[in-house]
Coordinates of C-alpha atoms in Angstrom, one line a residue:
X1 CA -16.4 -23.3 -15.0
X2 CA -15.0 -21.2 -18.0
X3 CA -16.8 -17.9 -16.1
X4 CA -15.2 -18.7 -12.8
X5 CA -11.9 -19.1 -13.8
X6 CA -12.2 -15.9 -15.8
X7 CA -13.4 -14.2 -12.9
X8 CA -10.4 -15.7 -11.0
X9 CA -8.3 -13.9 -13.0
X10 CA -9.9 -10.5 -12.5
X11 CA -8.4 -9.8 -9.0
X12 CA -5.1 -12.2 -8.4
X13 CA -2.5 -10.8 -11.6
X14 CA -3.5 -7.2 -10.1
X15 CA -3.4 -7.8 -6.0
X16 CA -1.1 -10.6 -6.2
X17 CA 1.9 -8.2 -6.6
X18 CA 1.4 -5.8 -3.6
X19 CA 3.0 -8.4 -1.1
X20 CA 6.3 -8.2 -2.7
X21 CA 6.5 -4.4 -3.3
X22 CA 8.9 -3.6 -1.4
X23 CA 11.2 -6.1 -2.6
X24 CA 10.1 -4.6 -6.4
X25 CA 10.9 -1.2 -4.8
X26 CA 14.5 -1.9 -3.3
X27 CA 15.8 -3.8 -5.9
X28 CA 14.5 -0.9 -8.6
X29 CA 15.2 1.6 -6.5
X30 CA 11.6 3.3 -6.6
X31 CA 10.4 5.8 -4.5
X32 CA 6.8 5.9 -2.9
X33 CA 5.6 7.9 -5.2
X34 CA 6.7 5.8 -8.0
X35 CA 5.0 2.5 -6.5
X36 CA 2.2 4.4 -5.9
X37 CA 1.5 5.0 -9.5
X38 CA 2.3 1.0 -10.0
X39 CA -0.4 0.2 -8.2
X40 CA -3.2 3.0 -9.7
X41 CA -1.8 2.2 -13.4
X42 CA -4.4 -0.6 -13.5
X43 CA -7.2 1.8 -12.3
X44 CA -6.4 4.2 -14.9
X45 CA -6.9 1.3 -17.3
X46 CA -10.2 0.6 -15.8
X47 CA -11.0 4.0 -16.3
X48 CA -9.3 4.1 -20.1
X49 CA -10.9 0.9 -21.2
X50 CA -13.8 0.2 -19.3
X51 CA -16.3 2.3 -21.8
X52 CA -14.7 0.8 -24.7
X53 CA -15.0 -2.6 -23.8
X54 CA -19.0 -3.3 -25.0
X55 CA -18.3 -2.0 -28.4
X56 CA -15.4 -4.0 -29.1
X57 CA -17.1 -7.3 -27.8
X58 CA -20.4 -6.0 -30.4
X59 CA -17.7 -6.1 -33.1
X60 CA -16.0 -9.5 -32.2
X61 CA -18.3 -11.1 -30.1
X62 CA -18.3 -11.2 -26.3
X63 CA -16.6 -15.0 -26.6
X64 CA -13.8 -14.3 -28.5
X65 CA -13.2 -10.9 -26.4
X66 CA -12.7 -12.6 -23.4
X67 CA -10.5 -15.3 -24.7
X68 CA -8.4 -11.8 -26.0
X69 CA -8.9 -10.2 -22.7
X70 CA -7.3 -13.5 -21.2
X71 CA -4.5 -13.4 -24.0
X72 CA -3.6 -10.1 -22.6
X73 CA -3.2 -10.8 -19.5
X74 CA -1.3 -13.1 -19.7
X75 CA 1.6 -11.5 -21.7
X76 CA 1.3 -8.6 -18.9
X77 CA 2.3 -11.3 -16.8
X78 CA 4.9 -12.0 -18.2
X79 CA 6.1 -8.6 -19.4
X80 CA 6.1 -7.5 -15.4
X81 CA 8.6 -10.0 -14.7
X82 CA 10.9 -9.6 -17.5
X83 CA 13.5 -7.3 -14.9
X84 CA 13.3 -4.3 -15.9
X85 CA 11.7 -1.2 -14.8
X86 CA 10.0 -0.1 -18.2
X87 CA 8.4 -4.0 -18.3
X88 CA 7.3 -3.7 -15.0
X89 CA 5.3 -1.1 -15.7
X90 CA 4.6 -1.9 -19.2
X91 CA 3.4 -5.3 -17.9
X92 CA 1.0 -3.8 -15.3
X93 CA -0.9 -1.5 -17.9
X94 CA -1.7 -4.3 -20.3
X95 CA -2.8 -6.4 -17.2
X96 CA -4.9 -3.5 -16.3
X97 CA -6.8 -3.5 -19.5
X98 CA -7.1 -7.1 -19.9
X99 CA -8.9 -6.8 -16.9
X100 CA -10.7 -3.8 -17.6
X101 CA -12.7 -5.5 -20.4
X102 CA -12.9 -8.9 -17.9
X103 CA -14.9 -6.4 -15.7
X104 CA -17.4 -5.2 -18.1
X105 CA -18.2 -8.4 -20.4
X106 CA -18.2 -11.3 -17.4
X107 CA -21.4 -9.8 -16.0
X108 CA -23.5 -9.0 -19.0
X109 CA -22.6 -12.9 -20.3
X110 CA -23.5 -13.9 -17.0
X111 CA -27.2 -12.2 -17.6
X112 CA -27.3 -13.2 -20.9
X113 CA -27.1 -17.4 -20.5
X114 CA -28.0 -17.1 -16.8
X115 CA -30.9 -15.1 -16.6
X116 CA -32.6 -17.2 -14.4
X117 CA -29.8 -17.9 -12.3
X118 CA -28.1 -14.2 -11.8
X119 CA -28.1 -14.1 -7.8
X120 CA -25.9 -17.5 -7.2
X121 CA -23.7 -16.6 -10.5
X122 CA -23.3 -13.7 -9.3
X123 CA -22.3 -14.7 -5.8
X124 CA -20.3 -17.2 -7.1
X125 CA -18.3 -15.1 -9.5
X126 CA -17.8 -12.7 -6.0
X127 CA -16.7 -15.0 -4.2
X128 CA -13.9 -16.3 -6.7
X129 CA -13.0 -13.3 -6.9
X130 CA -12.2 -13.2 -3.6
X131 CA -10.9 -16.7 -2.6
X132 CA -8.5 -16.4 -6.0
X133 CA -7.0 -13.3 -4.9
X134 CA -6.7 -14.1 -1.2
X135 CA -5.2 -17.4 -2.3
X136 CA -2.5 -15.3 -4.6
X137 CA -1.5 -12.9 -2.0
X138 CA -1.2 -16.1 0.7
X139 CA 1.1 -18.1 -1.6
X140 CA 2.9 -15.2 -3.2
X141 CA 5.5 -15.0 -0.3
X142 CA 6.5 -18.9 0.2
X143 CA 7.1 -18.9 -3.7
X144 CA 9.5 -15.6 -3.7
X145 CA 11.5 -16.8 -1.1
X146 CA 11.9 -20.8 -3.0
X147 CA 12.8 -18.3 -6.6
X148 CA 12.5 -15.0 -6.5
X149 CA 9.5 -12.2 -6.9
X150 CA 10.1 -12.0 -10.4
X151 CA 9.7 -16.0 -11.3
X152 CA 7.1 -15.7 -8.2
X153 CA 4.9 -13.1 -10.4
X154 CA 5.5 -15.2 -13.4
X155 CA 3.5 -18.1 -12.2
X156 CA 0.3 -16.8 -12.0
X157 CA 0.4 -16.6 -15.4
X158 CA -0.6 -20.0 -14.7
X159 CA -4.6 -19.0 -13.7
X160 CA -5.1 -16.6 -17.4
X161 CA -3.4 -20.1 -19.3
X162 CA -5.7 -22.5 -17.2
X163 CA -8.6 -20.2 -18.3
X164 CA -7.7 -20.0 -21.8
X165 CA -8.1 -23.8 -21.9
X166 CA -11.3 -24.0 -20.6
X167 CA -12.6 -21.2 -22.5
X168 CA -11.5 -22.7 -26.0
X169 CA -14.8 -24.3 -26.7
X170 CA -16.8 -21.1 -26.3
X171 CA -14.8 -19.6 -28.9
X172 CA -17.4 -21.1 -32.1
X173 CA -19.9 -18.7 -30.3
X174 CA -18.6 -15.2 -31.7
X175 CA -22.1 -13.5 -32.8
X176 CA -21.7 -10.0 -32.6
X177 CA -23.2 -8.8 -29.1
X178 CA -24.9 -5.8 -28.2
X179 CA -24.9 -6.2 -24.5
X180 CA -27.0 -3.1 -23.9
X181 CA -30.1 -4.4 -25.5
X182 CA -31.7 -1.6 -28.2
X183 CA -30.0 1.6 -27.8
X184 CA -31.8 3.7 -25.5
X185 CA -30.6 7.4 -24.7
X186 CA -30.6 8.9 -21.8
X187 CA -33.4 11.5 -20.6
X188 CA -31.1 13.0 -17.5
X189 CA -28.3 14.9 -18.4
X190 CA -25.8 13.1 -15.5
X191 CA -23.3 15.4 -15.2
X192 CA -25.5 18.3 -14.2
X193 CA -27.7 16.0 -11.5
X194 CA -26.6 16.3 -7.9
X195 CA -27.6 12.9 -7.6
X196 CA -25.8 11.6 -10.1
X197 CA -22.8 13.1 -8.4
X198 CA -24.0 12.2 -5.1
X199 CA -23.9 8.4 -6.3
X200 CA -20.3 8.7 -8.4
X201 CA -18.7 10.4 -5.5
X202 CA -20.1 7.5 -2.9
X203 CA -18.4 5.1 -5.5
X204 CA -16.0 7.1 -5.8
X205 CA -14.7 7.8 -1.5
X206 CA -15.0 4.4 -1.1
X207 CA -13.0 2.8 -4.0
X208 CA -10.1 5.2 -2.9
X209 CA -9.7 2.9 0.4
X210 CA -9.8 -0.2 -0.9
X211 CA -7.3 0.1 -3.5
X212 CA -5.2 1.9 -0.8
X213 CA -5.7 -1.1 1.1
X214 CA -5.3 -3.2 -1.7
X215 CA -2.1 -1.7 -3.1
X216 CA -0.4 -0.6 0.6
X217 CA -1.3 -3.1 3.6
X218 CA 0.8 -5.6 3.0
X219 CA 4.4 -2.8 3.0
X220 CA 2.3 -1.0 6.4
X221 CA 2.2 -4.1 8.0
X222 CA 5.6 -5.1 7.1
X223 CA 6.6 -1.5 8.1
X224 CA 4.6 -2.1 11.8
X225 CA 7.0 -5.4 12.0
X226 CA 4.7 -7.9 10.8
X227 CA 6.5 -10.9 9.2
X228 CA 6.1 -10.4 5.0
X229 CA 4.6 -14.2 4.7
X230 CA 1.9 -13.0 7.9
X231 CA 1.1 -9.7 5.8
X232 CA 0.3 -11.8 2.3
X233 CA -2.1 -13.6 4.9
X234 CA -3.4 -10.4 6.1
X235 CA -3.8 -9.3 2.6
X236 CA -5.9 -12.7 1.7
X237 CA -8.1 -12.1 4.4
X238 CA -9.0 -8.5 3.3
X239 CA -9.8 -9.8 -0.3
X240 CA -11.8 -12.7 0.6
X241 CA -14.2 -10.7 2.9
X242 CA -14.8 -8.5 0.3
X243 CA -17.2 -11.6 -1.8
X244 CA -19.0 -12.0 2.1
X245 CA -21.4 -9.1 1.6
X246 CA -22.7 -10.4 -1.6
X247 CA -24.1 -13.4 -0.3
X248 CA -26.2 -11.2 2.5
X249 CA -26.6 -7.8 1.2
X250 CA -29.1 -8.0 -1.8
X251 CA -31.3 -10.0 0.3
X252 CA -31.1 -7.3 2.7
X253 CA -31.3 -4.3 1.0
X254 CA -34.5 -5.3 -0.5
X255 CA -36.4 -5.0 2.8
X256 CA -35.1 -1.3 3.4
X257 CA -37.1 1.5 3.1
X258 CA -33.5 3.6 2.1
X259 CA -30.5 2.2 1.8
X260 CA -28.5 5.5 4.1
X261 CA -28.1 3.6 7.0
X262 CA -26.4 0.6 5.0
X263 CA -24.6 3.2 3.1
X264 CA -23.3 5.0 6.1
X265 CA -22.4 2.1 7.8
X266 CA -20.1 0.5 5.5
X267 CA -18.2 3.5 4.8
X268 CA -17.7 3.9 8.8
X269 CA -16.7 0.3 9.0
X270 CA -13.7 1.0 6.8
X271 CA -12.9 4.3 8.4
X272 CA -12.6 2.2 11.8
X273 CA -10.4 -0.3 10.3
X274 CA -8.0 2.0 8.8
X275 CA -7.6 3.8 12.1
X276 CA -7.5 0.6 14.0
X277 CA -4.3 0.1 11.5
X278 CA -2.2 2.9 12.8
X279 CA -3.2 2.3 16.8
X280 CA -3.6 -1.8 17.4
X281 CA -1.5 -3.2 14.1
X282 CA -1.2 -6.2 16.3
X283 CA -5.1 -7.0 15.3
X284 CA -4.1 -6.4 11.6
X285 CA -6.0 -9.5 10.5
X286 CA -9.2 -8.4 12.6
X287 CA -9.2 -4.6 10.5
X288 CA -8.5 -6.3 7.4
X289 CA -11.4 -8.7 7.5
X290 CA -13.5 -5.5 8.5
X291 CA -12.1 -3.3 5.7
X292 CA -13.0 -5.7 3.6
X293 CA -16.1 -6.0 4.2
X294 CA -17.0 -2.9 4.2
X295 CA -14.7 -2.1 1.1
X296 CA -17.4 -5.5 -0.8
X297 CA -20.9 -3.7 0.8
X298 CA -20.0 -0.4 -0.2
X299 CA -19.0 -1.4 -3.5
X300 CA -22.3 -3.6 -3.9
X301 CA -24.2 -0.5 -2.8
X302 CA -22.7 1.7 -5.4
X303 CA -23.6 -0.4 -8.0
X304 CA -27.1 -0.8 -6.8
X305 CA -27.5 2.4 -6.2
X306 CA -27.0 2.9 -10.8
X307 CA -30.4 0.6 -10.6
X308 CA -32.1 2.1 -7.7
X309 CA -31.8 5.8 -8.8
X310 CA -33.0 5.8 -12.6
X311 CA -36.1 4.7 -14.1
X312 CA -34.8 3.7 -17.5
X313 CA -32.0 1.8 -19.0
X314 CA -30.3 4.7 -21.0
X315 CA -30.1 6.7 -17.7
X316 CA -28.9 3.9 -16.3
X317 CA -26.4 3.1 -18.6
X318 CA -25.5 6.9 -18.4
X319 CA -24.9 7.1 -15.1
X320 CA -23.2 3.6 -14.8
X321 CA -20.7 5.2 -17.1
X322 CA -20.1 8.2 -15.3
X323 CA -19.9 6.5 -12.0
X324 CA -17.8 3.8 -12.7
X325 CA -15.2 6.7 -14.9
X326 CA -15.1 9.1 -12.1
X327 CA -14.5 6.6 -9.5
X328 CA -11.7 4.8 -11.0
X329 CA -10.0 7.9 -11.4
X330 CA -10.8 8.5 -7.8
X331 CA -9.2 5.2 -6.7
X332 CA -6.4 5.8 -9.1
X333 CA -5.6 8.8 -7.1
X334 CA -5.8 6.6 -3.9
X335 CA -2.3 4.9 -3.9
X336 CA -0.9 7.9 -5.6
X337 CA -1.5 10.3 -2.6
X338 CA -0.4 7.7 0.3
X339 CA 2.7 7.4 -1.2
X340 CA 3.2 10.9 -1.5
X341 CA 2.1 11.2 1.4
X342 CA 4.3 8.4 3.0
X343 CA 7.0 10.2 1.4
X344 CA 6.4 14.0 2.8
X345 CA 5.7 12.6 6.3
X346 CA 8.1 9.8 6.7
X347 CA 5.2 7.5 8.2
X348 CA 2.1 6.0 8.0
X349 CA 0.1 7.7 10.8
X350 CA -1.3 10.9 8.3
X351 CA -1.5 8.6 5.2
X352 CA -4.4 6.4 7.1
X353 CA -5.6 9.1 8.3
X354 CA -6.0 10.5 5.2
X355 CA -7.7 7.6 4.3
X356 CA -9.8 7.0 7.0
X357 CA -11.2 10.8 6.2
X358 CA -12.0 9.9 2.6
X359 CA -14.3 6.9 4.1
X360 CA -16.0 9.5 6.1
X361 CA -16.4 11.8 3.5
X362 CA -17.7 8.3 1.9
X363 CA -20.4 8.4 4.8
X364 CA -21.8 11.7 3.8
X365 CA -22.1 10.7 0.5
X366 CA -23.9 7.6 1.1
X367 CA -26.5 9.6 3.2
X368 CA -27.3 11.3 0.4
X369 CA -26.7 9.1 -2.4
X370 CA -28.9 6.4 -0.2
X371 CA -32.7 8.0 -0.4
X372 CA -35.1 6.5 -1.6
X373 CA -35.5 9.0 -4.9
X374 CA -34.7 8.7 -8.4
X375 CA -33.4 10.7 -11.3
X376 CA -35.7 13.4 -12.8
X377 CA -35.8 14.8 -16.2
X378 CA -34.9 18.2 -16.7
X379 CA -34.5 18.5 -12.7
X380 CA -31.4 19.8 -11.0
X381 CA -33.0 19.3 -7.1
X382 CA -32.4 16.2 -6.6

């Protein structure tokens, strides 16, 4: 239960807020631009803190990390809402790194105490993901029009406090944790491997939608005159069908000779969705459930790809690091550029399809980044 609720809070203090942007952005008089980098501040925390996060759970134990992680996150909460722009932004970084090192630690616990169980954890800490945030972004309206979005935001402090609680016992385990296992170097240098770079820029293309979606759809479908209560709806389906391909996929990919097709497939799936935005909104809740599926599958597939392409743990551990780096940068720079480009064009018609031609580029990727081959020492062919 303590693990669930954690992973709960991993997806509804960062997605919970995009409903109510553009109340945030009229009442602080922000441009595009300038809620565009609100919404990829918690990437670039990803990104910042991420590689950090397993040696300060080795120094303090992975227990009492979390339980810190939670702390955090909950003061970022709170900061957010405080009313002023500096909070609001202040608030959003610390819940970005709070999250950051949730991220990391959840699923190396998870393989540590439930080695024998990792598949229905797993699925299970997916799919709470999912229902939490979609439940955030559905009750997120009703609750700003009883109070207000600031005292709105402020409640879901409620699921970090709630977590905190149920955590408390785990806190007499604080061991010092190596979650790596023995340190094992790498025998592929990454960044010079084509593949490597095939598999961080498949990552990479199809982060950059989701978080578009994730930080945007709710203001584009209040912009195509979608009520806002009907958008946080919209926005609940999109993170809820993101846990679906977890429960299908790794049953799946295991029967594949390659994994292209799947690959290829999933980033077309969100590049039809997006598209499908700008020319029927009216099916808005149809594309989102799409979107995210695709957004979960391709995400899924990145990761397995890490595995799937290395043949030892340091050049695994290697290339999960530059992978999951380069593509939170990447998404960062998602939300940045449709507001930008929102704000050059006056629309939303070249912003999706901006997007939609990132998922494609996705595609390409994933055909490349989905054969069946593997990292090679000293080899630059790949």
């Amino acid at each position: 239960m303590g693990i669930l609720f954690i992973a709960a809070n991993l997806r509804v203090p960062f997605t919970g807020i995009a409903p109510v942007l553009p109340l945030i952005q009229n009442d602080f008089g922000l441009s595009n631009s300038a809620v565009g980098l609100l919404t990829s501040l918690p990437l670039l925390a990803f990104a910042a803190f991420s590689p950090l996060s397993a040696s300060v759970a080795h120094k303090f134990g992975i227990e009492r990390t979390l339980f810190g992680a939670l702390v955090v996150i909950s003061l970022g909460i709170l900061l957010r809402s405080a009313g002023s722009a500096w909070a609001l932004y202040a608030g959003t970084i610390l819940i970005g790194t709070g999250i950051a090192l949730g991220n990391v630690l959840l699923p190396g616990l998870i393989k540590r105490d439930f080695s024998k169980n990792m598949a229905s954890m797993t699925g299970a800490y997916a799919i709470t993901m999912g229902a939490s945030g979609a439940v955030g972004s559905a009750v997120i309206i009703p609750l700003t029009q009883a109070w207000g979005w600031p005292i709105a935001l402020s409640l879901l402090v409620a699921v970090p406090l709630f977590a905190l609680v149920l955590w408390l016992p785990q806190l007499k385990k604080h061991d010092p944790v190596n979650l790596s296992g023995p340190k094992k170097s790498a025998t592929v240098a990454v960044w010079k491997s084509p593949l490597a770079w095939q598999v961080t820029l498949f990552m990479g293309l199809n982060a950059m939608p989701f978080y578009v979606a994730v930080g945007w759809l709710p203001t584009i479908l209040i912009d195509h005159g979608i009520s806002a209560t009907q958008a946080g709806s919209v926005h609940g389906t999109l993170q809820l069908a993101t846990a679906i391909p977890g429960l299908i996929l790794a049953a799946t990919l295991r029967r594949l000779k390659d994994q292209k097709l799947a690959a290829v497939t999933t980033s077309l799936l969100v590049a039809i969705s997006l598209i499908g935005l700008i020319y029927a909104p009216n099916l808005a809740m149809l594309w989102a459930a799409l979107l995210g599926f695709g957004s979960g599958a391709s995400m899924m597939l990145g990761l397995t790809f890490i595995g799937l392409r290395t043949k030892n743990a340091g050049d695994t551990a290697a290339l999960s690091g530059m992978a999951q780096c380069v593509g939170y940068l990447m998404a960062a720079a998602g939300p940045l550029l449709l507001g930008q480009l929102h704000d050059w064009t006056g629309g939303w018609t070249a912003p999706l399809l901006t997007t939609a031609a990132i998922a494609i580029a996705g595609a390409f990727t994933g055909m490349m980044a989905g054969r069946n081959v593997q990292l090679e020492p000293g080899s630059s062919s790949n």
